[in-house]
Amino acid sequence: MTVPISASDLTRRQALVALAAPALVAAGCRARPPYDPAAFLLPDTAAVAVLAARDYALDFAEVIGRGLQTLGLDVRGRRVLLKPNMVEYRPGEAVNTDPRVVAGAAQALLRAGARRVVVGEGPGHRRDTEFLLASTGLLDVLRDERLEYVDLNQDDVRIVTLRSRFTGASSLALPVSVLDADLVVSMPKLKTHHWAGMTASLKNLFGVVPGAVYGWPKNPLHILGIEPSIVDLAATVRPGLAIVDAVVGMEGDGPIMGTPRRLGCVVMGTDPVAVDATCARLIGIEPARLGYLRTAARFLGHLDQKRIAQRGESLARFATTFDLLERWRPLREPLAWWERLRT
Amino acid sequence: MAAATDTAARALLSWRNPDGGWGYGPERTSRLEPTCLALLALAGRLPAGEAGRVLGAMAMRSGVFADGDLPPNYAANGLALVILLGAGGGLPPRARELAFALAGVKGLTFDRSPDLAHDTRLAAWPWVSGSFSWVEPTAWCVLGLKRYRQSDPAGGADAPSPATLADRLDEAERLLLDRAIDGGGWNYGNTRVFGTRLPAYVPTTALALLALQDRPTEPATVRGVDWLADESLGEPSSLALGLAAVALHVLAGAEAADFLDGPIADRVPVAIDLRQLPGVAWALYALDRHRHDCAHLRV
């Protein structure tokens, strides 16, 4: 079954997960992890490119093309799905991935030899894709660039086995456009998130979960736990590239009702954990304090700064401190050495 | 308007799958919700009894429709009950079974949270089992069960008891009223989070109003109708404008939505281009409303 079928099942499953997770940590992960380690072999280091982008008037095809070269990513012949973050319409606010960044990514990937580029998103609150596309300006970009759009909320789906089981769920229905893509590119806007602390390339994957199956909002993910759901989705979807719109981000009560905050850069990488860890450092958050990032760093990518090969601009050039809701302010505090050992 | 209506109808007819159902767009697998929306929008253009035949052939699991192995979607099932019951008349096959099953479905509840303004102890309908109650599935199940109650007042051993129905509908109405946004209207179902008021949406406002159409003097209903009349043009899509026109037609009178007809017609080609069956279907149903008077959706 793809979601809990009764409240009693749910409670039992959640209780098991809740009981099991600290036990795994306490045992120094001696117990069998909820994933197959052999399926998640990581290189020793991950490259992350930080590229200056002072505003949205830039040529983002050039910026992102330079990022692709920096990362050495070969996209020739690949069918690419760009997954921006398009969650709500608030005029003048920094809610969604800017359409100009999406257009630039599509152009850069096609120039680099991608066979096909499709844009897909499944907004989590509004099911009215026509309205969101038109109001956010993405519809104009799709027409100008002659890009196909797929509504991931309403795409055909296949039920797939999850490749990690931090939620306790075994399977999930996912859109065929995601499952059949050779390369899924997570293209978030860098924002604070009032339920998850921060949203970047990993949290952005909630948008691939089909609303026509799980509803608006995608509540089963909340019930199963936002953080374990992020990890299980990332392990299953395995985005091969992250391009973060950090030209203008959102601080405070993100991901929708917060305040725009200029950063002036784009962050790119093939390791989404390393990209998100870099984004966290960029906005003054200790990455290991984000529970989902800490869990993802066990098998999906690198969080440790020593294993992230920073390329492009210096992080210090753009680093700032985002305003956080009071409940998330501890994210700013460095971890003690003994806590670091557990990550 | 006639040209837009014909264009929308032709698109929907051409998107039909060989199995008789519809997916969310052309060349998509048939699913319950788009099939129901297409049947609603094309009522009068399809042979008599077509909706019953199509839904009669779809698979049910534990009394509700399910798309293959996917979890049953209760918003789509509430809509299916509306479609089964048609524009009035007797009780069609499967309607009682579906009503009985839906009357037994409840969203999860939890103790009130200071982070959320709404009453989390109220239960209505979730999208899928094992999750909380939200506006859209609640609105469709309320509308479906209210129409069912009118069609099967005598009930029977295999029907939901009148007391059960009354209790479920009463709590669901209270939930909808509680989830109304201060300034009017509804979104997916959160009013305030961490003290911040969230915006209302046109489509969910229209659905909530259809569910509450027999409670026209409730302050939330009155505010919702006003909000919809004032704000619907601010969400220019076939889905939003179509649903707004239908809700205003039902709650505010036959001429109340005429100002939306031009904008709806303008949006039809966009929805077709984006392969958005729900948008095309609601636009068509709205543009046809003076012919059918939204009889399927009245209680």
XYZ file of C-alpha atoms in Angstrom:
642
model
C 0.000 0.000 0.000
C 1.276 3.407 -0.853
C -0.002 5.300 2.159
C -1.209 4.224 5.572
C -4.667 2.757 5.284
C -5.892 3.471 8.772
C -5.072 5.644 11.693
C -4.069 2.632 13.752
C -1.641 1.413 11.083
C -0.234 4.879 10.839
C 0.294 5.233 14.540
C 1.975 1.864 14.740
C 4.235 2.620 11.800
C 5.105 6.085 13.003
C 5.804 4.743 16.437
C 8.164 2.169 14.963
C 9.986 4.801 12.978
C 10.141 7.155 15.915
C 11.487 4.406 18.125
C 13.889 3.058 15.556
C 15.559 6.264 14.423
C 17.255 7.256 17.698
C 18.178 3.641 18.301
C 20.045 3.585 15.006
C 21.950 6.680 15.973
C 22.701 5.384 19.446
C 24.009 2.163 18.027
C 26.389 4.069 15.825
C 24.438 2.737 12.853
C 25.437 -0.844 13.666
C 21.845 -1.847 12.967
C 20.857 -2.380 9.360
C 20.110 1.021 7.823
C 16.782 1.574 6.026
C 18.488 1.567 2.618
C 20.901 -0.592 0.678
C 24.364 0.959 1.187
C 25.655 -0.728 -1.970
C 23.156 1.262 -4.026
C 24.461 4.581 -2.750
C 28.202 4.625 -3.292
C 29.499 8.175 -3.178
C 32.621 9.725 -4.636
C 35.077 11.038 -2.056
C 34.211 14.634 -2.767
C 31.413 16.616 -4.376
C 31.866 19.724 -6.495
C 29.579 22.676 -5.870
C 29.694 25.749 -8.083
C 28.725 29.150 -6.718
C 28.122 31.582 -9.584
C 27.565 35.300 -9.297
C 24.172 36.479 -10.547
C 23.422 39.972 -9.301
C 19.894 40.164 -10.735
C 17.447 38.458 -13.069
C 18.395 40.567 -16.094
C 21.484 38.412 -16.609
C 21.962 35.844 -19.350
C 21.248 32.760 -17.259
C 22.015 30.420 -20.151
C 25.572 31.709 -19.959
C 25.704 31.522 -16.143
C 24.316 28.007 -15.952
C 26.295 26.872 -18.997
C 29.434 27.973 -17.181
C 28.250 26.039 -14.150
C 27.770 22.880 -16.210
C 31.309 23.234 -17.561
C 32.674 23.812 -14.083
C 30.976 20.671 -12.842
C 31.999 18.638 -15.891
C 28.514 17.200 -16.262
C 27.845 15.413 -19.542
C 24.192 15.795 -20.548
C 24.566 14.794 -24.195
C 21.630 12.746 -25.443
C 19.824 12.829 -22.128
C 16.131 13.496 -21.567
C 16.022 16.158 -18.887
C 13.222 17.128 -16.534
C 13.606 20.566 -14.941
C 11.749 20.718 -11.660
C 11.444 24.357 -10.522
C 9.635 25.447 -7.367
C 6.274 27.024 -8.260
C 4.198 26.886 -5.143
C 2.098 30.031 -4.856
C 1.507 33.413 -6.463
C 2.380 36.492 -4.407
C 3.082 39.460 -6.658
C 6.537 40.915 -6.089
C 7.532 38.272 -3.544
C 10.360 35.760 -3.846
C 8.188 32.657 -3.695
C 9.019 30.762 -6.879
C 12.083 29.884 -8.906
C 12.394 32.795 -11.297
C 11.228 31.787 -14.812
C 14.324 33.429 -16.307
C 16.516 30.996 -14.401
C 14.383 28.127 -15.710
C 14.699 29.431 -19.261
C 18.462 29.799 -18.849
C 18.796 26.256 -17.555
C 16.806 24.881 -20.485
C 18.911 26.784 -23.004
C 22.184 25.771 -21.345
C 21.247 22.099 -21.182
C 20.109 22.026 -24.806
C 23.311 23.782 -25.901
C 25.267 21.196 -23.932
C 23.617 18.450 -25.965
C 20.570 17.360 -23.978
C 18.174 15.522 -26.279
C 15.049 16.975 -24.720
C 14.200 19.359 -21.882
C 10.782 19.296 -20.228
C 9.661 21.493 -17.332
C 7.522 19.827 -14.674
C 6.094 20.829 -11.318
C 3.330 19.698 -8.989
C 2.354 22.626 -6.760
C 1.475 21.550 -3.254
C -1.289 23.989 -2.332
C -2.908 25.151 -5.538
C -4.020 22.653 -8.129
C -4.680 25.433 -10.637
C -1.599 25.026 -12.810
C -2.960 27.257 -15.566
C -3.267 30.150 -13.121
C 0.138 29.614 -11.527
C 1.919 29.282 -14.863
C 0.330 32.441 -16.237
C 0.663 34.569 -13.112
C 4.270 33.646 -12.337
C 5.429 34.291 -15.903
C 6.538 30.707 -16.471
C 3.928 30.269 -19.209
C 5.564 33.020 -21.277
C 8.936 31.332 -20.857
C 7.534 27.989 -21.939
C 6.099 29.576 -25.070
C 9.179 31.651 -25.883
C 11.504 28.693 -25.435
C 9.036 26.216 -26.950
C 9.369 24.025 -23.896
C 6.951 21.294 -22.996
C 5.380 21.508 -19.542
C 4.077 18.560 -17.576
C 1.776 18.994 -14.605
C 3.317 16.497 -12.205
C 0.198 16.586 -10.052
C -1.839 15.121 -12.892
C 0.689 13.093 -14.828
C 0.289 9.348 -15.268
C 1.915 7.550 -12.352
C 3.642 4.310 -11.470
C 3.917 2.883 -7.990
C 7.580 2.457 -7.163
C 9.431 0.877 -4.281
C 11.117 3.511 -2.157
C 14.893 3.197 -2.129
C 15.093 4.178 1.513
C 12.514 3.710 4.243
C 12.975 6.398 6.827
C 9.224 7.061 6.662
C 8.373 3.414 7.154
C 6.424 3.478 3.882
C 7.481 0.980 1.268
C 6.208 2.526 -1.951
C 4.879 5.679 -3.509
C 3.129 6.638 -6.725
C 5.339 8.964 -8.759
C 4.854 10.682 -12.136
C 6.098 8.814 -15.180
C 7.730 12.021 -16.451
C 9.997 11.955 -13.415
C 10.629 8.224 -13.464
C 11.395 8.121 -17.200
C 13.705 11.157 -17.288
C 17.422 10.447 -17.705
C 18.256 13.461 -15.593
C 16.040 15.158 -13.005
C 17.210 18.686 -12.237
C 15.972 20.110 -8.960
C 15.650 23.886 -9.389
C 14.501 25.407 -6.116
C 14.379 28.929 -4.816
C 16.508 29.187 -1.667
C 14.086 29.873 1.182
C 13.475 29.331 4.834
C 10.709 26.848 5.528
C 8.463 27.036 8.545
C 8.064 23.254 8.800
C 11.501 22.069 7.610
C 13.850 24.941 8.489
C 15.199 25.477 4.985
C 14.068 24.475 1.520
C 16.454 23.953 -1.363
C 17.059 21.075 -3.777
C 15.940 18.240 -1.495
C 12.733 19.719 -0.057
C 11.856 20.874 -3.582
C 11.235 17.221 -4.423
C 7.908 17.306 -2.571
C 6.661 18.817 -5.808
C 7.098 15.557 -7.699
C 4.527 13.823 -5.501
C 1.260 13.765 -7.449
C -1.547 15.800 -5.907
C -4.163 13.929 -7.901
C -3.165 10.855 -5.896
C -2.270 12.306 -2.500
C -4.156 15.600 -2.481
C -3.517 19.278 -1.923
C -1.620 19.614 0.362
C 0.339 16.383 0.014
C -0.653 15.504 3.520
C 0.505 11.865 3.676
C 4.071 13.181 3.482
C 3.425 15.349 6.527
C 1.865 12.448 8.370
C 4.809 10.195 7.578
C 7.121 12.996 8.649
C 8.412 15.849 6.525
C 12.067 15.115 7.136
C 12.009 11.359 6.505
C 9.768 11.981 3.475
C 12.356 14.381 2.029
C 15.039 11.746 2.407
C 12.999 8.882 0.973
C 11.986 11.021 -1.995
C 15.554 12.093 -2.673
C 16.779 8.506 -2.418
C 14.134 7.368 -4.879
C 14.127 10.227 -7.386
C 17.933 10.738 -7.240
C 18.136 14.200 -8.824
C 21.329 14.271 -10.878
C 21.751 18.023 -10.812
C 20.649 20.863 -8.553
C 20.464 24.482 -9.700
C 19.428 26.776 -6.862
C 18.002 30.226 -7.542
C 19.752 32.203 -4.814
C 19.630 35.476 -6.707
C 16.858 36.597 -4.388
C 15.841 34.171 -1.654
C 13.225 34.263 1.081
C 13.837 34.645 4.813
C 11.520 34.566 7.816
C 8.196 32.773 7.425
C 9.063 30.880 4.244
C 8.350 29.144 1.978
C 5.450 31.445 1.009
C 4.808 34.226 3.504
C 8.400 35.279 4.152
C 10.404 38.299 2.999
C 12.628 38.575 -0.104
C 16.352 38.669 0.616
C 18.950 39.364 -2.059
C 21.913 36.968 -2.222
C 23.116 37.443 -5.786
C 24.185 33.963 -6.829
C 23.253 30.601 -8.309
C 24.416 27.412 -6.595
C 24.878 24.269 -8.695
C 26.078 20.746 -8.133
C 25.479 17.101 -8.895
C 25.348 16.163 -5.208
C 22.111 17.636 -3.808
C 23.216 17.172 -0.208
C 26.395 19.124 -0.843
C 24.436 21.813 -2.695
C 21.927 22.157 0.142
C 24.689 22.148 2.752
C 26.371 24.958 0.832
C 23.085 26.862 0.642
C 22.624 26.452 4.386
C 26.085 27.878 5.040
C 25.267 30.688 2.650
C 22.329 31.831 4.788
C 23.875 31.260 8.197
C 22.452 27.843 9.013
C 24.572 24.989 10.366
C 23.771 22.243 7.813
C 24.052 19.389 10.292
C 21.284 20.967 12.337
C 18.808 20.302 9.532
C 17.548 16.836 10.399
C 16.801 15.761 6.840
C 20.172 16.954 5.599
C 21.960 15.130 8.390
C 20.109 11.924 7.520
C 20.668 12.384 3.786
C 24.387 12.834 4.425
C 24.536 9.243 5.659
C 24.130 7.902 2.135
C 22.991 10.472 -0.449
C 25.777 13.017 -0.497
C 28.297 15.060 1.391
C 27.570 17.553 4.122
C 31.059 17.898 5.552
C 32.720 21.023 4.197
C 35.996 19.138 3.834
C 34.352 16.871 1.262
C 32.794 19.670 -0.761
C 35.003 21.043 -3.516
C 33.818 24.608 -3.777
C 34.211 26.110 -7.242
C 33.399 29.416 -8.813
C 33.027 32.348 -6.477
C 33.926 32.437 -2.816
C 30.996 31.597 -0.560
C 31.998 34.455 1.714
C 31.197 36.928 -1.064
C 27.475 36.102 -0.818
C 27.182 34.758 2.721
C 24.576 36.383 4.913
C 22.342 35.537 7.834
C 18.714 34.902 7.005
C 16.082 35.903 9.515
C 14.559 32.725 10.969
C 11.324 32.103 12.816
C 12.051 31.794 16.514
C 11.558 28.023 16.504
C 14.311 27.662 13.893
C 16.893 30.030 15.393
C 18.883 27.159 16.954
C 19.758 26.202 13.361
C 22.328 28.990 13.465
C 24.293 27.489 16.305
C 27.360 25.368 15.534
C 27.237 21.761 16.618
C 29.420 20.471 19.409
C 32.229 18.151 18.321
C 30.489 15.068 19.695
C 27.352 15.901 17.752
C 29.380 16.301 14.577
C 30.748 12.804 15.038
C 27.267 11.370 14.675
C 26.581 13.027 11.342
C -19.355 32.010 -26.470
C -20.672 29.281 -28.757
C -17.292 28.931 -30.419
C -15.529 28.437 -27.072
C -18.160 25.950 -25.986
C -17.765 23.943 -29.194
C -13.979 24.060 -28.923
C -14.039 22.814 -25.336
C -16.551 20.063 -26.121
C -14.586 18.903 -29.153
C -11.388 18.776 -27.102
C -12.987 16.719 -24.355
C -14.573 14.314 -26.818
C -11.287 13.884 -28.656
C -9.405 13.219 -25.403
C -11.637 10.267 -24.510
C -9.834 6.954 -24.160
C -10.948 3.728 -25.873
C -11.977 2.346 -22.460
C -14.636 5.080 -22.252
C -12.891 7.118 -19.561
C -10.685 10.185 -19.493
C -7.253 10.949 -18.107
C -6.149 14.362 -16.855
C -5.250 15.251 -20.427
C -5.002 13.686 -23.865
C -3.221 10.330 -24.071
C -3.319 9.904 -20.318
C -4.570 6.837 -18.477
C -8.242 6.986 -17.507
C -8.780 8.084 -13.928
C -11.887 8.605 -11.823
C -11.750 12.375 -11.343
C -11.192 13.502 -14.949
C -13.709 10.919 -16.127
C -16.324 12.370 -13.782
C -15.495 15.951 -14.793
C -15.730 15.101 -18.493
C -19.049 13.321 -17.957
C -20.354 16.351 -16.054
C -19.220 18.832 -18.685
C -20.464 16.751 -21.610
C -23.862 15.971 -20.067
C -26.354 16.601 -22.842
C -23.764 15.826 -25.501
C -23.401 12.157 -24.642
C -26.082 9.461 -24.942
C -28.562 9.300 -22.048
C -27.299 7.119 -19.223
C -23.678 7.340 -20.355
C -22.392 8.496 -16.961
C -23.966 5.508 -15.229
C -22.575 3.124 -17.830
C -19.044 4.507 -17.613
C -18.955 4.608 -13.822
C -20.664 1.217 -13.681
C -17.700 -0.249 -15.517
C -15.067 1.280 -13.248
C -13.472 -0.776 -10.495
C -14.586 -0.388 -6.890
C -12.658 -1.442 -3.803
C -14.388 -1.657 -0.417
C -17.320 0.334 -1.746
C -15.366 3.190 -3.290
C -13.843 3.764 -6.709
C -10.101 3.313 -6.966
C -7.754 3.947 -9.868
C -5.912 0.645 -10.144
C -3.691 0.094 -7.143
C -3.710 3.750 -6.138
C -5.268 4.699 -2.807
C -8.907 5.771 -3.191
C -9.223 9.523 -3.662
C -12.202 10.697 -1.597
C -12.601 14.036 -3.352
C -12.979 12.153 -6.618
C -15.351 9.690 -4.945
C -17.538 12.498 -3.625
C -17.610 13.900 -7.139
C -18.417 10.416 -8.488
C -21.419 10.229 -6.172
C -22.616 13.560 -7.570
C -22.185 12.260 -11.115
C -23.911 8.960 -10.374
C -26.901 10.795 -8.945
C -27.071 12.840 -12.131
C -29.499 15.674 -12.573
C -32.145 14.099 -10.353
C -34.519 11.149 -10.532
C -34.245 7.735 -8.922
C -31.394 6.070 -7.109
C -28.861 4.704 -9.609
C -26.878 1.498 -9.079
C -23.755 1.866 -6.937
C -24.859 5.182 -5.416
C -26.035 3.628 -2.157
C -22.919 1.463 -1.847
C -20.695 4.474 -2.480
C -22.634 6.677 -0.053
C -22.404 3.983 2.628
C -18.636 3.729 2.192
C -18.073 7.491 2.114
C -20.137 7.978 5.261
C -17.586 5.760 7.009
C -14.492 7.669 5.880
C -13.056 10.169 8.365
C -10.013 12.362 8.372
C -7.573 12.162 11.260
C -7.841 14.624 14.125
C -5.390 15.885 16.683
C -5.327 18.229 19.667
C -5.417 21.907 18.864
C -2.055 23.384 17.983
C -0.992 26.962 18.699
C 0.626 26.975 15.238
C -2.711 26.562 13.450
C -5.820 28.715 13.808
C -8.375 26.109 12.750
C -9.969 23.483 14.947
C -7.938 20.339 14.321
C -10.388 18.256 16.374
C -13.068 18.403 13.695
C -13.219 15.491 11.265
C -14.605 15.486 7.762
C -13.048 13.967 4.649
C -9.377 13.541 3.724
C -7.971 13.160 0.228
C -6.719 9.675 1.110
C -7.035 7.471 4.163
C -4.726 8.138 7.060
C -4.533 11.910 6.630
C -6.332 15.030 7.816
C -9.535 16.621 6.495
C -9.248 19.253 3.755
C -11.624 21.586 1.993
C -11.873 20.010 -1.454
C -12.592 16.393 -0.475
C -14.918 17.607 2.267
C -16.840 19.840 -0.133
C -17.315 17.056 -2.682
C -18.352 14.466 -0.084
C -20.760 16.912 1.564
C -22.313 17.766 -1.787
C -22.513 14.113 -2.822
C -24.029 12.932 0.453
C -26.519 15.802 0.605
C -27.693 14.908 -2.894
C -27.745 11.213 -1.964
C -29.898 11.925 1.103
C -32.445 13.635 -1.125
C -32.430 10.731 -3.571
C -32.717 7.919 -1.036
C -34.652 9.304 1.922
C -35.992 5.898 2.951
C -32.555 4.290 3.049
C -32.260 0.631 3.958
C -30.068 -1.895 5.691
C -27.287 -1.347 3.167
C -27.564 2.455 3.283
C -25.906 4.863 5.697
C -28.271 5.528 8.583
C -29.968 8.939 8.587
C -28.423 9.647 11.981
C -24.932 8.832 10.740
C -25.406 10.991 7.677
C -26.740 13.869 9.746
C -23.820 13.664 12.162
C -21.199 13.485 9.431
C -22.705 16.337 7.448
C -23.126 18.486 10.532
C -19.489 18.086 11.582
C -18.289 18.561 8.002
C -20.242 21.802 7.676
C -18.760 23.001 10.946
C -15.313 22.154 9.608
C -15.908 24.083 6.393
C -17.191 27.101 8.306
C -14.188 26.900 10.638
C -11.762 26.758 7.693
C -13.103 29.948 6.077
C -10.521 32.729 5.750
C -11.244 35.875 7.809
C -11.472 38.074 4.743
C -13.760 35.680 2.873
C -13.324 32.494 0.879
C -11.413 29.272 1.357
C -8.076 27.831 0.324
C -7.083 24.157 0.544
C -7.822 24.212 4.263
C -5.377 26.212 6.396
C -6.543 29.617 7.580
C -3.602 30.879 9.608
C -0.230 29.266 10.187
C 2.124 30.737 12.793
C -0.248 33.685 13.064
C -0.070 34.620 9.392
C -3.347 34.718 7.469
C -3.177 32.670 4.291
C -4.869 33.707 1.052
C -8.163 32.304 -0.203
C -8.328 30.606 -3.598
C -11.128 30.869 -6.137
C -11.566 27.140 -6.975
C -11.750 25.942 -3.374
C -13.993 28.854 -2.429
C -16.399 27.855 -5.192
C -16.427 24.221 -4.056
C -16.958 25.114 -0.395
C -19.837 27.389 -1.372
C -21.477 24.649 -3.431
C -21.276 22.379 -0.380
C -22.823 25.114 1.813
C -25.430 26.315 -0.687
C -28.245 25.274 1.659
C -26.714 27.419 4.423
C -26.944 30.724 2.536
C -27.239 32.955 5.588
C -24.131 31.679 7.339
C -21.725 34.624 7.592
C -18.938 32.566 5.977
C -21.213 31.742 3.050
C -22.243 35.370 2.595
C -18.626 36.552 2.799
C -17.562 33.782 0.463
C -20.077 34.751 -2.227
C -19.029 38.391 -1.979
C -15.357 37.451 -2.101
C -15.917 35.245 -5.134
C -17.804 37.962 -6.997
C -15.077 40.493 -6.214
C -11.968 38.365 -6.640
C -12.655 35.709 -9.247
C -11.272 37.759 -12.132
C -8.019 37.914 -10.176
C -7.432 34.237 -10.883
C -7.801 34.127 -14.641
C -7.807 30.435 -15.452
C -10.403 28.160 -16.949
C -10.580 26.141 -13.736
C -11.001 29.109 -11.388
C -13.322 31.137 -13.584
C -15.413 28.110 -14.533
C -15.905 27.027 -10.942
C -16.580 30.603 -9.850
C -19.276 30.996 -12.496
C -20.955 27.766 -11.432
C -20.909 28.671 -7.729
C -22.188 32.203 -8.340
C -24.910 30.858 -10.620
C -26.083 28.459 -7.899
C -25.744 30.775 -4.897
C -26.245 34.266 -6.282
C -28.638 33.789 -9.180
C -28.711 33.012 -12.865
C -27.280 36.328 -14.024
C -24.661 36.716 -11.288
C -21.844 35.118 -13.236
C -22.489 36.487 -16.698
C -19.552 38.889 -16.354
C -17.264 35.848 -16.312
C -18.361 34.375 -19.630
C -15.979 36.376 -21.808
C -12.910 35.668 -19.656
C -13.821 31.975 -19.473
C -14.108 31.761 -23.251
C -10.726 33.462 -23.581
C -9.090 30.866 -21.345
C -10.392 27.757 -23.108
C -7.585 27.621 -25.731
C -4.973 28.053 -22.997
C -6.348 25.157 -20.963
C -6.482 23.003 -24.082
C -2.922 23.947 -24.958
C -1.801 23.023 -21.431
C -3.817 19.770 -21.685
C -5.661 20.558 -18.468
C -8.829 18.510 -18.554
C -10.257 19.859 -15.276
C -9.961 23.421 -16.574
C -11.534 22.624 -19.930
C -14.352 20.677 -18.262
C -15.221 23.410 -15.758
C -15.111 26.058 -18.477
C -17.510 24.056 -20.614
C -19.866 23.298 -17.734
C -19.876 26.983 -16.777
C -20.488 28.256 -20.301
C -23.379 25.783 -20.642
C -24.945 26.719 -17.300
C -27.973 28.560 -18.644
C -28.921 25.349 -20.457
C -28.507 22.876 -17.580
C -28.916 25.340 -14.669
C -26.188 23.425 -12.785
C -28.812 20.839 -11.862
C -26.160 18.221 -11.032
C -24.760 20.402 -8.267
C -27.898 21.671 -6.563
C -29.265 20.508 -3.234
